[in-house]
PDB file of N, CA and C in Angstrom:
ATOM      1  N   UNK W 794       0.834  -1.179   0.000  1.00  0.00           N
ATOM      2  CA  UNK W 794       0.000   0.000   0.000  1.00  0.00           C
ATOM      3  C   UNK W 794       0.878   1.242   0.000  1.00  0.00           C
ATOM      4  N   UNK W 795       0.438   2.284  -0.729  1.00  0.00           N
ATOM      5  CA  UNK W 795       1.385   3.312  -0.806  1.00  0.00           C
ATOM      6  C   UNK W 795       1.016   4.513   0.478  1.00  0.00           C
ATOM      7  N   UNK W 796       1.697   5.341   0.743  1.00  0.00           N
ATOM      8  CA  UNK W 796       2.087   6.139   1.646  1.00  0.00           C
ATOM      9  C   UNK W 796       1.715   7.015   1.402  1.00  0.00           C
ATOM     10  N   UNK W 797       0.785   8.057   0.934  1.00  0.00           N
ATOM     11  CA  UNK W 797       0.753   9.157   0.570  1.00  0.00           C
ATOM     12  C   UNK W 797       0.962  10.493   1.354  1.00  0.00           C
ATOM     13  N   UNK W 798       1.955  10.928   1.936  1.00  0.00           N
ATOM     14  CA  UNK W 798       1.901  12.201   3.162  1.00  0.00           C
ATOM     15  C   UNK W 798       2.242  12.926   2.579  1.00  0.00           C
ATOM     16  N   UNK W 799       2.044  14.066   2.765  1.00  0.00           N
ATOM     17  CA  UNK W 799       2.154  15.572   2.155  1.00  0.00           C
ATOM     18  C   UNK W 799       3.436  16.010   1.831  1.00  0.00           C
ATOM     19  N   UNK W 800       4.426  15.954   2.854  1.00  0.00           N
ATOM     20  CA  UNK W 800       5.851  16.003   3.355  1.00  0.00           C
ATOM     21  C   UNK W 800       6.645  15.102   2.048  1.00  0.00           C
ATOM     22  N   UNK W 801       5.909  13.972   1.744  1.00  0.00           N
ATOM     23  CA  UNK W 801       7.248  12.644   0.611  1.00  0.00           C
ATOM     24  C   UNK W 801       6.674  13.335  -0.958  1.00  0.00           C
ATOM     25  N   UNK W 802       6.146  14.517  -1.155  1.00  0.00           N
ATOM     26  CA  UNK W 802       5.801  14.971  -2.348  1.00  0.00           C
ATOM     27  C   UNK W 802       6.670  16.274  -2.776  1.00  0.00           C
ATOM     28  N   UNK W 803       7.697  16.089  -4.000  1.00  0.00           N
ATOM     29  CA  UNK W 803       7.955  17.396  -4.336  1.00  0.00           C
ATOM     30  C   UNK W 803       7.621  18.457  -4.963  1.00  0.00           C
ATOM     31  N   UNK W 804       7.371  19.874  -4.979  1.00  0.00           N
ATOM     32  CA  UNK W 804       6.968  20.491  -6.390  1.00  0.00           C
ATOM     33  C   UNK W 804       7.873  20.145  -7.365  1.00  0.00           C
ATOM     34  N   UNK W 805       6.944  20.362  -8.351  1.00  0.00           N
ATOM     35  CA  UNK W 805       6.993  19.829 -10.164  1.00  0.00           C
ATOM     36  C   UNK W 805       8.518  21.440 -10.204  1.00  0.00           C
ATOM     37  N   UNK W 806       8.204  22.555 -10.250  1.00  0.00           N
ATOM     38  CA  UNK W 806       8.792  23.895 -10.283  1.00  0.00           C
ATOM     39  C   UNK W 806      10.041  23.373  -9.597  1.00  0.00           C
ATOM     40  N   UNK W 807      10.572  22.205  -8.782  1.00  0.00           N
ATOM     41  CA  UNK W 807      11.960  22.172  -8.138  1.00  0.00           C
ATOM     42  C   UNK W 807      12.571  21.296  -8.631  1.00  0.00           C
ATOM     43  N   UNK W 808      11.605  20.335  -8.914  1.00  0.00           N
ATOM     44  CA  UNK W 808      12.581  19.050  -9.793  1.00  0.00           C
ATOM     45  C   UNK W 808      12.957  19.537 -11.322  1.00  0.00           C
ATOM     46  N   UNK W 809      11.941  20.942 -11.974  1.00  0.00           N
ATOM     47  CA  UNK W 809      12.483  21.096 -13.376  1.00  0.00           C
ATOM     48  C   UNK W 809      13.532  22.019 -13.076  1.00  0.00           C
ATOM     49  N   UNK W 810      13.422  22.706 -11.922  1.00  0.00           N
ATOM     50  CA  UNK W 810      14.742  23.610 -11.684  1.00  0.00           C
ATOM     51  C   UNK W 810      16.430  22.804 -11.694  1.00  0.00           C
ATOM     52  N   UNK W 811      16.690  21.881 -10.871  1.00  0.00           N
ATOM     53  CA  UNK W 811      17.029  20.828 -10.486  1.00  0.00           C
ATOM     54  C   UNK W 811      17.548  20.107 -12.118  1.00  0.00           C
ATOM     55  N   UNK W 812      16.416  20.196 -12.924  1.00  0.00           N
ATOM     56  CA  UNK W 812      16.596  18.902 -14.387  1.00  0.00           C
ATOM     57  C   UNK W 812      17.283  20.309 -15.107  1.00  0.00           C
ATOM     58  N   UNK W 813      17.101  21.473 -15.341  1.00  0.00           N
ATOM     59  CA  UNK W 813      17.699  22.526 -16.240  1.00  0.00           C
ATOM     60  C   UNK W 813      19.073  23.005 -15.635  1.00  0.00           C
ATOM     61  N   UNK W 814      19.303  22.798 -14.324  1.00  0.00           N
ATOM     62  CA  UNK W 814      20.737  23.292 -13.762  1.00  0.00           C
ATOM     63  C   UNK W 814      21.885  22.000 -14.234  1.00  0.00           C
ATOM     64  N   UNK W 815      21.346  20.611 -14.850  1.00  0.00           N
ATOM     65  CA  UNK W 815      22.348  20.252 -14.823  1.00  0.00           C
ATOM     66  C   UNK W 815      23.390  20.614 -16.029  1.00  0.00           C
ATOM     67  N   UNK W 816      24.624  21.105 -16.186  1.00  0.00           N
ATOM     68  CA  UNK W 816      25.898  21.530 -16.891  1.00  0.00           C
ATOM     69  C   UNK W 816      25.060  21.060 -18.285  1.00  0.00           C
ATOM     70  N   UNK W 817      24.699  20.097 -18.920  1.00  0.00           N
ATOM     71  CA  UNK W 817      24.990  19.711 -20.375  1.00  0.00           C
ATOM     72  C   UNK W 817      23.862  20.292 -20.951  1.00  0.00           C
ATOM     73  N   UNK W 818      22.554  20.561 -19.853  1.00  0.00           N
ATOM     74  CA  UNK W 818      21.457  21.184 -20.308  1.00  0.00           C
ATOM     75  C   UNK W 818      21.187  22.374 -20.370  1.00  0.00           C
ATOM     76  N   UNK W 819      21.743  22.972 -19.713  1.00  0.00           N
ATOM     77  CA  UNK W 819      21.842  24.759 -19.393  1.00  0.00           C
ATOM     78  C   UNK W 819      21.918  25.254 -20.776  1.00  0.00           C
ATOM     79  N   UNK W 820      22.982  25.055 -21.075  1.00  0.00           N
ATOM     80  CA  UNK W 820      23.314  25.769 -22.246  1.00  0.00           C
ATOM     81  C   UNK W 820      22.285  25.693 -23.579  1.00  0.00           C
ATOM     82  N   UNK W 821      21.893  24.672 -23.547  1.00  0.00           N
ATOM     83  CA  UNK W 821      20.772  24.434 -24.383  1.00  0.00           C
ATOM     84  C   UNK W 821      19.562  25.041 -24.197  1.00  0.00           C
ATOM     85  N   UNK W 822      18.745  25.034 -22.954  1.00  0.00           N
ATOM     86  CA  UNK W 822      18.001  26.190 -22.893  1.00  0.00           C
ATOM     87  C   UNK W 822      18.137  27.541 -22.583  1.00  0.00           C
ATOM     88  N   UNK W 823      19.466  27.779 -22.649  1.00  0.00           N
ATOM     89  CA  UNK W 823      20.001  29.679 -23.111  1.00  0.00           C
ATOM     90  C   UNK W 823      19.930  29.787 -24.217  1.00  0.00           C
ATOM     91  N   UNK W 824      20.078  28.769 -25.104  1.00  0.00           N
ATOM     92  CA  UNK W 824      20.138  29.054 -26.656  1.00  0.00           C
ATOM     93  C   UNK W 824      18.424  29.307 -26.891  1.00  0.00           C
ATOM     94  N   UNK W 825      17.581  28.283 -26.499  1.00  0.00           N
ATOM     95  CA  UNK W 825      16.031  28.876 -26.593  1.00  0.00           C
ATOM     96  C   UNK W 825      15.629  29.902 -25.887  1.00  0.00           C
ATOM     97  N   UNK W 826      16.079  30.197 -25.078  1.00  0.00           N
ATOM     98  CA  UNK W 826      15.724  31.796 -24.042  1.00  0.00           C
ATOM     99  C   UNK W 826      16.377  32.648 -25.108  1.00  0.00           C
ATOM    100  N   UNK W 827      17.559  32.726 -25.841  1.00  0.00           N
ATOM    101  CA  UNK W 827      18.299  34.005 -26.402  1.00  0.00           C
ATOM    102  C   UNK W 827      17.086  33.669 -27.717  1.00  0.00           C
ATOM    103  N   UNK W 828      16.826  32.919 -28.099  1.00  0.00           N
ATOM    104  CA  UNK W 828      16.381  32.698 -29.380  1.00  0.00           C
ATOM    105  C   UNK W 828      14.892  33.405 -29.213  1.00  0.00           C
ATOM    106  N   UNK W 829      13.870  33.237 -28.758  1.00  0.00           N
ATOM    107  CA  UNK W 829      12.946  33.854 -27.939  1.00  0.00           C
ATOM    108  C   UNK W 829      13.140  35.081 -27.794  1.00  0.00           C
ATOM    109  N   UNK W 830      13.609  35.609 -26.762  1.00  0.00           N
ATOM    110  CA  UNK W 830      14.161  36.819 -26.769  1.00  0.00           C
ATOM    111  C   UNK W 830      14.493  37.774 -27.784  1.00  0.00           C
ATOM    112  N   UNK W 831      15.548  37.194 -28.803  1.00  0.00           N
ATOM    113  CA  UNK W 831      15.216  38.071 -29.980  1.00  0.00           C
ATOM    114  C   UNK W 831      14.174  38.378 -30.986  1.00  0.00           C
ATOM    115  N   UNK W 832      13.087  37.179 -31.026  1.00  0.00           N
ATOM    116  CA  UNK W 832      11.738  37.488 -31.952  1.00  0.00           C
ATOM    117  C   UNK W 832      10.817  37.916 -30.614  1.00  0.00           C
ATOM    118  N   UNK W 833      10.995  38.434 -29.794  1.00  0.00           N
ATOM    119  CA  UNK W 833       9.821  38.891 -28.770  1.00  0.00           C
ATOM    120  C   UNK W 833      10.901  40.710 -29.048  1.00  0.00           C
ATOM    121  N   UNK W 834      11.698  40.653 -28.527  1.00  0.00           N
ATOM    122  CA  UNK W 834      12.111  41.921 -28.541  1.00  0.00           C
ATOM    123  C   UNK W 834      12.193  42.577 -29.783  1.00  0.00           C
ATOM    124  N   UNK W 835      12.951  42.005 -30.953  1.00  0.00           N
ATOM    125  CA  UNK W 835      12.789  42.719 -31.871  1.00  0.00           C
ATOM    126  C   UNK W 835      11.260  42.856 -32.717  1.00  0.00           C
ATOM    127  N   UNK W 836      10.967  41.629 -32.427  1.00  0.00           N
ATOM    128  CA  UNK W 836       9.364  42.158 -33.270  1.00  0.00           C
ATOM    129  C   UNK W 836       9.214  40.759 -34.412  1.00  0.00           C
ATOM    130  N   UNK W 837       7.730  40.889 -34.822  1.00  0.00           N
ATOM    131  CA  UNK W 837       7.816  40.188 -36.189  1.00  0.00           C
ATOM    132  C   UNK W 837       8.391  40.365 -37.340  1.00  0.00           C
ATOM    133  N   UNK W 838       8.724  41.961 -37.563  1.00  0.00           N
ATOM    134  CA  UNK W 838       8.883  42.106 -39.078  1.00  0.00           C
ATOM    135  C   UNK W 838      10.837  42.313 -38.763  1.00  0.00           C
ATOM    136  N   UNK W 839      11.295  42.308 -38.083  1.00  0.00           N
ATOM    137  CA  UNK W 839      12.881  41.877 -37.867  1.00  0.00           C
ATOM    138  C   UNK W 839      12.824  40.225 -38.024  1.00  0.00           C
ATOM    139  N   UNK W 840      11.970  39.822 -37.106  1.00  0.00           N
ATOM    140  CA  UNK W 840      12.100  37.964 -37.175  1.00  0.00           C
ATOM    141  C   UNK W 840      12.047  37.665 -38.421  1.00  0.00           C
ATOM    142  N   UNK W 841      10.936  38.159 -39.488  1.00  0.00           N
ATOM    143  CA  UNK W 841      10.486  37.683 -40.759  1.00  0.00           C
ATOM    144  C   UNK W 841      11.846  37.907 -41.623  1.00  0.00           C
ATOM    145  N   UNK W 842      13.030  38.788 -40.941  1.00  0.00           N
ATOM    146  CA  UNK W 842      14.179  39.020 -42.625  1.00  0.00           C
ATOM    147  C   UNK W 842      15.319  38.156 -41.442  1.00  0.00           C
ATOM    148  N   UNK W 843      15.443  37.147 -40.216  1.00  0.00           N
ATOM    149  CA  UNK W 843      16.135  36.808 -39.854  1.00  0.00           C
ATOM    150  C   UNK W 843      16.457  35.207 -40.242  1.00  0.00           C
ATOM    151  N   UNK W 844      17.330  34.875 -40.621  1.00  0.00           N
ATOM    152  CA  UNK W 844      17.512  33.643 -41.507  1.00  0.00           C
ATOM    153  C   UNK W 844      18.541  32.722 -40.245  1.00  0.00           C
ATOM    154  N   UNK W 845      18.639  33.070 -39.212  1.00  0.00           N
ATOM    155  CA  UNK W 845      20.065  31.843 -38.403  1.00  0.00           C
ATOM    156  C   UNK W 845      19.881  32.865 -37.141  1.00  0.00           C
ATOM    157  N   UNK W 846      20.162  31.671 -36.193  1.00  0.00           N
ATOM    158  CA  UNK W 846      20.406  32.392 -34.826  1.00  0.00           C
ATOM    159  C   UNK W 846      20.580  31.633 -34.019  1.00  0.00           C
ATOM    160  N   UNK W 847      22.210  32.420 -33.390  1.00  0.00           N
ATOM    161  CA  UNK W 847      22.975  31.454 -33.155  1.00  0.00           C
ATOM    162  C   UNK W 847      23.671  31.572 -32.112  1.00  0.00           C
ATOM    163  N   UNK W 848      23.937  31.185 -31.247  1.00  0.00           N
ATOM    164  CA  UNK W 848      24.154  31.991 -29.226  1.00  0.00           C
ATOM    165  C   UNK W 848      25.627  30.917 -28.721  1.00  0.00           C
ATOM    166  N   UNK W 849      26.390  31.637 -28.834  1.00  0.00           N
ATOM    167  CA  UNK W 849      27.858  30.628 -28.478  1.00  0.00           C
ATOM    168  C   UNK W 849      28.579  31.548 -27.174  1.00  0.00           C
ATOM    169  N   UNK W 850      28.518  31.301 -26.110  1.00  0.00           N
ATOM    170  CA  UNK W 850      29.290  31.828 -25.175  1.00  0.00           C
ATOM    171  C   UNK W 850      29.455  33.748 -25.240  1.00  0.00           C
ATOM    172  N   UNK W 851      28.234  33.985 -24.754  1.00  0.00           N
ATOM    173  CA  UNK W 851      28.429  35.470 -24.721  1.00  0.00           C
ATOM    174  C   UNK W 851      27.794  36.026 -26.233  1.00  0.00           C
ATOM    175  N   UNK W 852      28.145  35.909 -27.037  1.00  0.00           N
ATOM    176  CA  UNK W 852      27.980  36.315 -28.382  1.00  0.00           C
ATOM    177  C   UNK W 852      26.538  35.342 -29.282  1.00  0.00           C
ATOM    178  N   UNK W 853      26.385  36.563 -29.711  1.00  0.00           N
ATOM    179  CA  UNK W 853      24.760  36.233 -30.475  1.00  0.00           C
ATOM    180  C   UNK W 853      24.737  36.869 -31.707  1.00  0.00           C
ATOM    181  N   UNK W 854      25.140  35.397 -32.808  1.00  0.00           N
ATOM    182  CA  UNK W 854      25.276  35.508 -33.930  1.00  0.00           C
ATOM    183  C   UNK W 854      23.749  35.605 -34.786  1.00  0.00           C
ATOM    184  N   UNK W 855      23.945  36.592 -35.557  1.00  0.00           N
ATOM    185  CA  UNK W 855      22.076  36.464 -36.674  1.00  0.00           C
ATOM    186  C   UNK W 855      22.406  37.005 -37.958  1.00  0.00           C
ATOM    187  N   UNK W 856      21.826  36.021 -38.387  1.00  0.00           N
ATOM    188  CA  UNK W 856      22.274  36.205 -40.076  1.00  0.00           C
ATOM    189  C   UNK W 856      20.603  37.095 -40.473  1.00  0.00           C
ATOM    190  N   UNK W 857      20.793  38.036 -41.226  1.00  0.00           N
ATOM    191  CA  UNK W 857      19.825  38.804 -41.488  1.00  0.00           C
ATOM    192  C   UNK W 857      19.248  38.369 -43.431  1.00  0.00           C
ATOM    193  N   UNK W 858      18.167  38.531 -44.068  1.00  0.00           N
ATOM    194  CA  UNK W 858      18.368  38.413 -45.623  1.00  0.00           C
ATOM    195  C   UNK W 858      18.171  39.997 -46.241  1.00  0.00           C
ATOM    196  N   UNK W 859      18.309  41.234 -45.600  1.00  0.00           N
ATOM    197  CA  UNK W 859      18.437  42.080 -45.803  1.00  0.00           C
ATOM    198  C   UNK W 859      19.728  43.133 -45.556  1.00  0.00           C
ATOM    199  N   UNK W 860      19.859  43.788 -46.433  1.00  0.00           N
ATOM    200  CA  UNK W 860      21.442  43.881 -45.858  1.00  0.00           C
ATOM    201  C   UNK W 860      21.117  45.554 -45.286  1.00  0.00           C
ATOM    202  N   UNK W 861      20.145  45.950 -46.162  1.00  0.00           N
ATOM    203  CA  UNK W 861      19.510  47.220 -45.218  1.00  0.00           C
ATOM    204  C   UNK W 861      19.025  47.449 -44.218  1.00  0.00           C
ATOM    205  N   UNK W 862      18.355  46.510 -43.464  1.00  0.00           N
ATOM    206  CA  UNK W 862      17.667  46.519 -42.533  1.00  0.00           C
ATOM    207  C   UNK W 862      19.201  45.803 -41.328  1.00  0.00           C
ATOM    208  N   UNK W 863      19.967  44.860 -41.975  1.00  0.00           N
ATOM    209  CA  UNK W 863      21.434  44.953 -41.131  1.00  0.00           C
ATOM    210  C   UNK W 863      22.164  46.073 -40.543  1.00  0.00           C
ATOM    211  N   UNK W 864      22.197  47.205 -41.853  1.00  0.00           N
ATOM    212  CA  UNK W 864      23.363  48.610 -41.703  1.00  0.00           C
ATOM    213  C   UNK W 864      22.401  49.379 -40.339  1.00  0.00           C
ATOM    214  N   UNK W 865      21.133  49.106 -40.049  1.00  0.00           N
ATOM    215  CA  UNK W 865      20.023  50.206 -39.241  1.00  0.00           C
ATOM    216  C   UNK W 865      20.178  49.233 -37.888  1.00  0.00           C
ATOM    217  N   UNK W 866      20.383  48.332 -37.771  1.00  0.00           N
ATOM    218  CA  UNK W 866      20.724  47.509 -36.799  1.00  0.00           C
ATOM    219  C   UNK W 866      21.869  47.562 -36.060  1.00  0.00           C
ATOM    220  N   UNK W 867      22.753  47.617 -36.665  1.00  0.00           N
ATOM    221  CA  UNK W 867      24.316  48.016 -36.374  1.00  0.00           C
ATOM    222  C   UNK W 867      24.692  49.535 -35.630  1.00  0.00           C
ATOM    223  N   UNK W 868      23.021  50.461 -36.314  1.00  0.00           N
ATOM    224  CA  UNK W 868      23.605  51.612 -35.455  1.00  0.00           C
ATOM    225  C   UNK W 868      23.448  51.414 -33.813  1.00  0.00           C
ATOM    226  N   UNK W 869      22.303  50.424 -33.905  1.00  0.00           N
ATOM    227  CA  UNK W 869      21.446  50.472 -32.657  1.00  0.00           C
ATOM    228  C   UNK W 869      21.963  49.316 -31.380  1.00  0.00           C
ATOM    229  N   UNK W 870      22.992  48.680 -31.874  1.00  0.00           N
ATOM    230  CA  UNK W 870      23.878  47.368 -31.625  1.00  0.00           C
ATOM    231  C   UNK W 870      23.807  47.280 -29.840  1.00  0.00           C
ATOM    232  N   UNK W 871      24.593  48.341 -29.262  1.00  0.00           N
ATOM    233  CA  UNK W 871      24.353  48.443 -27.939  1.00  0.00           C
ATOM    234  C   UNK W 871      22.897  48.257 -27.030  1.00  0.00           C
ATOM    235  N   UNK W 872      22.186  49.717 -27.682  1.00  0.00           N
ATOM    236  CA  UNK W 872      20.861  49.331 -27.062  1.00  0.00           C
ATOM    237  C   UNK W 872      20.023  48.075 -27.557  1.00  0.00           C
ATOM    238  N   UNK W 873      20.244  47.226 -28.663  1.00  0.00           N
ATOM    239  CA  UNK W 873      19.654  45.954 -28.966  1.00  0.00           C
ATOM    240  C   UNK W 873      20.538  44.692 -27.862  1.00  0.00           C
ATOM    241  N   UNK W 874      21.362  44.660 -27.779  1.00  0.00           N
ATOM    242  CA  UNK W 874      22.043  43.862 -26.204  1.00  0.00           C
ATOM    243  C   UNK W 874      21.234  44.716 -24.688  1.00  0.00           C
ATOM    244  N   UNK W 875      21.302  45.330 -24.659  1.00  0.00           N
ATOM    245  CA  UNK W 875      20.890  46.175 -23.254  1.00  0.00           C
ATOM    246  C   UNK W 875      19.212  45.350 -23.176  1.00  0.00           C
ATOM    247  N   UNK W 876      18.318  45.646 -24.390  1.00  0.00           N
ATOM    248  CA  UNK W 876      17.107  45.098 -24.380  1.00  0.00           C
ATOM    249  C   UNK W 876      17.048  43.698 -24.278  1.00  0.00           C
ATOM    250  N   UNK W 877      17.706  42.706 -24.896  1.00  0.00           N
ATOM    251  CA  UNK W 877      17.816  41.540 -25.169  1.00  0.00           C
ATOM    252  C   UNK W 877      17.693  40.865 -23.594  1.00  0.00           C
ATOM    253  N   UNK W 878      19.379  42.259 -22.946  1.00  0.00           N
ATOM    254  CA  UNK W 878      19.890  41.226 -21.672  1.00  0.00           C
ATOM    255  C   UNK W 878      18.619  41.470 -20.805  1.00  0.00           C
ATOM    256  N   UNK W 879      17.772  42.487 -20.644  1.00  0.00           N
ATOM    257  CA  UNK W 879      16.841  42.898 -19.772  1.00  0.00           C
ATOM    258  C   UNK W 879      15.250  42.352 -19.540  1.00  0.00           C
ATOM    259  N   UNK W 880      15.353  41.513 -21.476  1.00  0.00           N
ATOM    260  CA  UNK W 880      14.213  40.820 -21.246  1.00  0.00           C
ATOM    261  C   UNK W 880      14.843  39.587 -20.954  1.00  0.00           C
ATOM    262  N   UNK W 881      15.758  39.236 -20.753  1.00  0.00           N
ATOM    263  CA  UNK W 881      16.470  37.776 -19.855  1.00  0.00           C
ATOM    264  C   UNK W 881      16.741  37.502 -18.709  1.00  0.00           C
ATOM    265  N   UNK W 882      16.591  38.790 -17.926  1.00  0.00           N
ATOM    266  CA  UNK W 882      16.746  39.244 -16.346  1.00  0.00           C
ATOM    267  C   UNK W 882      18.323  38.650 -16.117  1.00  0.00           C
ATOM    268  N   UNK W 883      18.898  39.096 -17.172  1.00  0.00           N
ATOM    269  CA  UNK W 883      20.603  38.738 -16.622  1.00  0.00           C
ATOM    270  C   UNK W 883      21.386  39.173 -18.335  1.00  0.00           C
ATOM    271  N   UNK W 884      22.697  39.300 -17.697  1.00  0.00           N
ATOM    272  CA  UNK W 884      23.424  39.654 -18.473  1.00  0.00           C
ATOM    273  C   UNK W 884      24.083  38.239 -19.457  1.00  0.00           C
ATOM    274  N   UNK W 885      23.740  37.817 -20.195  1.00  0.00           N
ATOM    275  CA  UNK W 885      24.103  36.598 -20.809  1.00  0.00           C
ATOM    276  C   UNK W 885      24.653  36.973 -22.303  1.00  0.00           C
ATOM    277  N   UNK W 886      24.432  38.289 -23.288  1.00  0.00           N
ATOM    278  CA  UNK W 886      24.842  38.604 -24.664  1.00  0.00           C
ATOM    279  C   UNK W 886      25.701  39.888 -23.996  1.00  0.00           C
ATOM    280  N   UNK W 887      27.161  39.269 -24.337  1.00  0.00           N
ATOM    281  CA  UNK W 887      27.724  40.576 -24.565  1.00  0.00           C
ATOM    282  C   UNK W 887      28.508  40.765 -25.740  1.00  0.00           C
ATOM    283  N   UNK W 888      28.250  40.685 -26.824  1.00  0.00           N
ATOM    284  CA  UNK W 888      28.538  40.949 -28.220  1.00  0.00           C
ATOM    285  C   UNK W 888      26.929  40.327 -29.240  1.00  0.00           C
ATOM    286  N   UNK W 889      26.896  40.981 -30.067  1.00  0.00           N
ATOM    287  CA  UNK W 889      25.922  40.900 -31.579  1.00  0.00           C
ATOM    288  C   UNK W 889      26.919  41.255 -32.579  1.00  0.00           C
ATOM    289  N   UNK W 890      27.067  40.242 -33.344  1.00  0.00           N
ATOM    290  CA  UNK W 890      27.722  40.267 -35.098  1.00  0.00           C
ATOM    291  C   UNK W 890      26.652  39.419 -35.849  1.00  0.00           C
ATOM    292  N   UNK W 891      25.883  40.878 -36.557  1.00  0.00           N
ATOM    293  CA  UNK W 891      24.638  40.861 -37.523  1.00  0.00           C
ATOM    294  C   UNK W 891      25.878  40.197 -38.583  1.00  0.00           C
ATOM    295  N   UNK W 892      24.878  39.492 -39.451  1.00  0.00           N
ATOM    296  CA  UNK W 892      25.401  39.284 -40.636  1.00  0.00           C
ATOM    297  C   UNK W 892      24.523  38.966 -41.828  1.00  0.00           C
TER     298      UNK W 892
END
């Protein structure tokens, strides 16, 4: 017969905390948080000319299919990291090379 007491039950919210802290997985869901992050922050019609996106240690690579809408991006480079890191509640992009 099973035991059911209140106390031998964990929250669901500690064991996924727990399953995402381990080393091989982390990194993998920073790459979907940065990835996210850039089609929520920049918008749909930036997402729609973004062709690759790509998050390697600090740096957040995006291949653009416009090369105009790249040069208007580049002015804005800083404050597009500042937004990025702020909708991530941490500092995780510190470089963007549009391409």
């Amino acid at each position: 017969m099973r035991n059911n007491k209140k106390e031998d039950f964990v929250r669901m919210s500690d064991v996924l905390s727990d399953f995402k802290a381990q080393d091989k997985l982390q990194k993998g869901f920073e790459k979907v948080d940065v990835e996210g992050a850039w089609k929520t922050v920049m918008g749909s019609g930036v997402a729609n000319y973004t062709t690759q996106i790509k998050f390697t240690t600090g740096t957040l690579f995006i291949s653009l299919s416009s090369s105009v809408l790249r040069q208007e991006l580049l002015y804005g480079r800083a404050k597009i990291i500042k937004n990025l890191n702020d909708h991530l509640d941490r500092e995780m992009i510190e470089k963007l090379v549009l391409r």
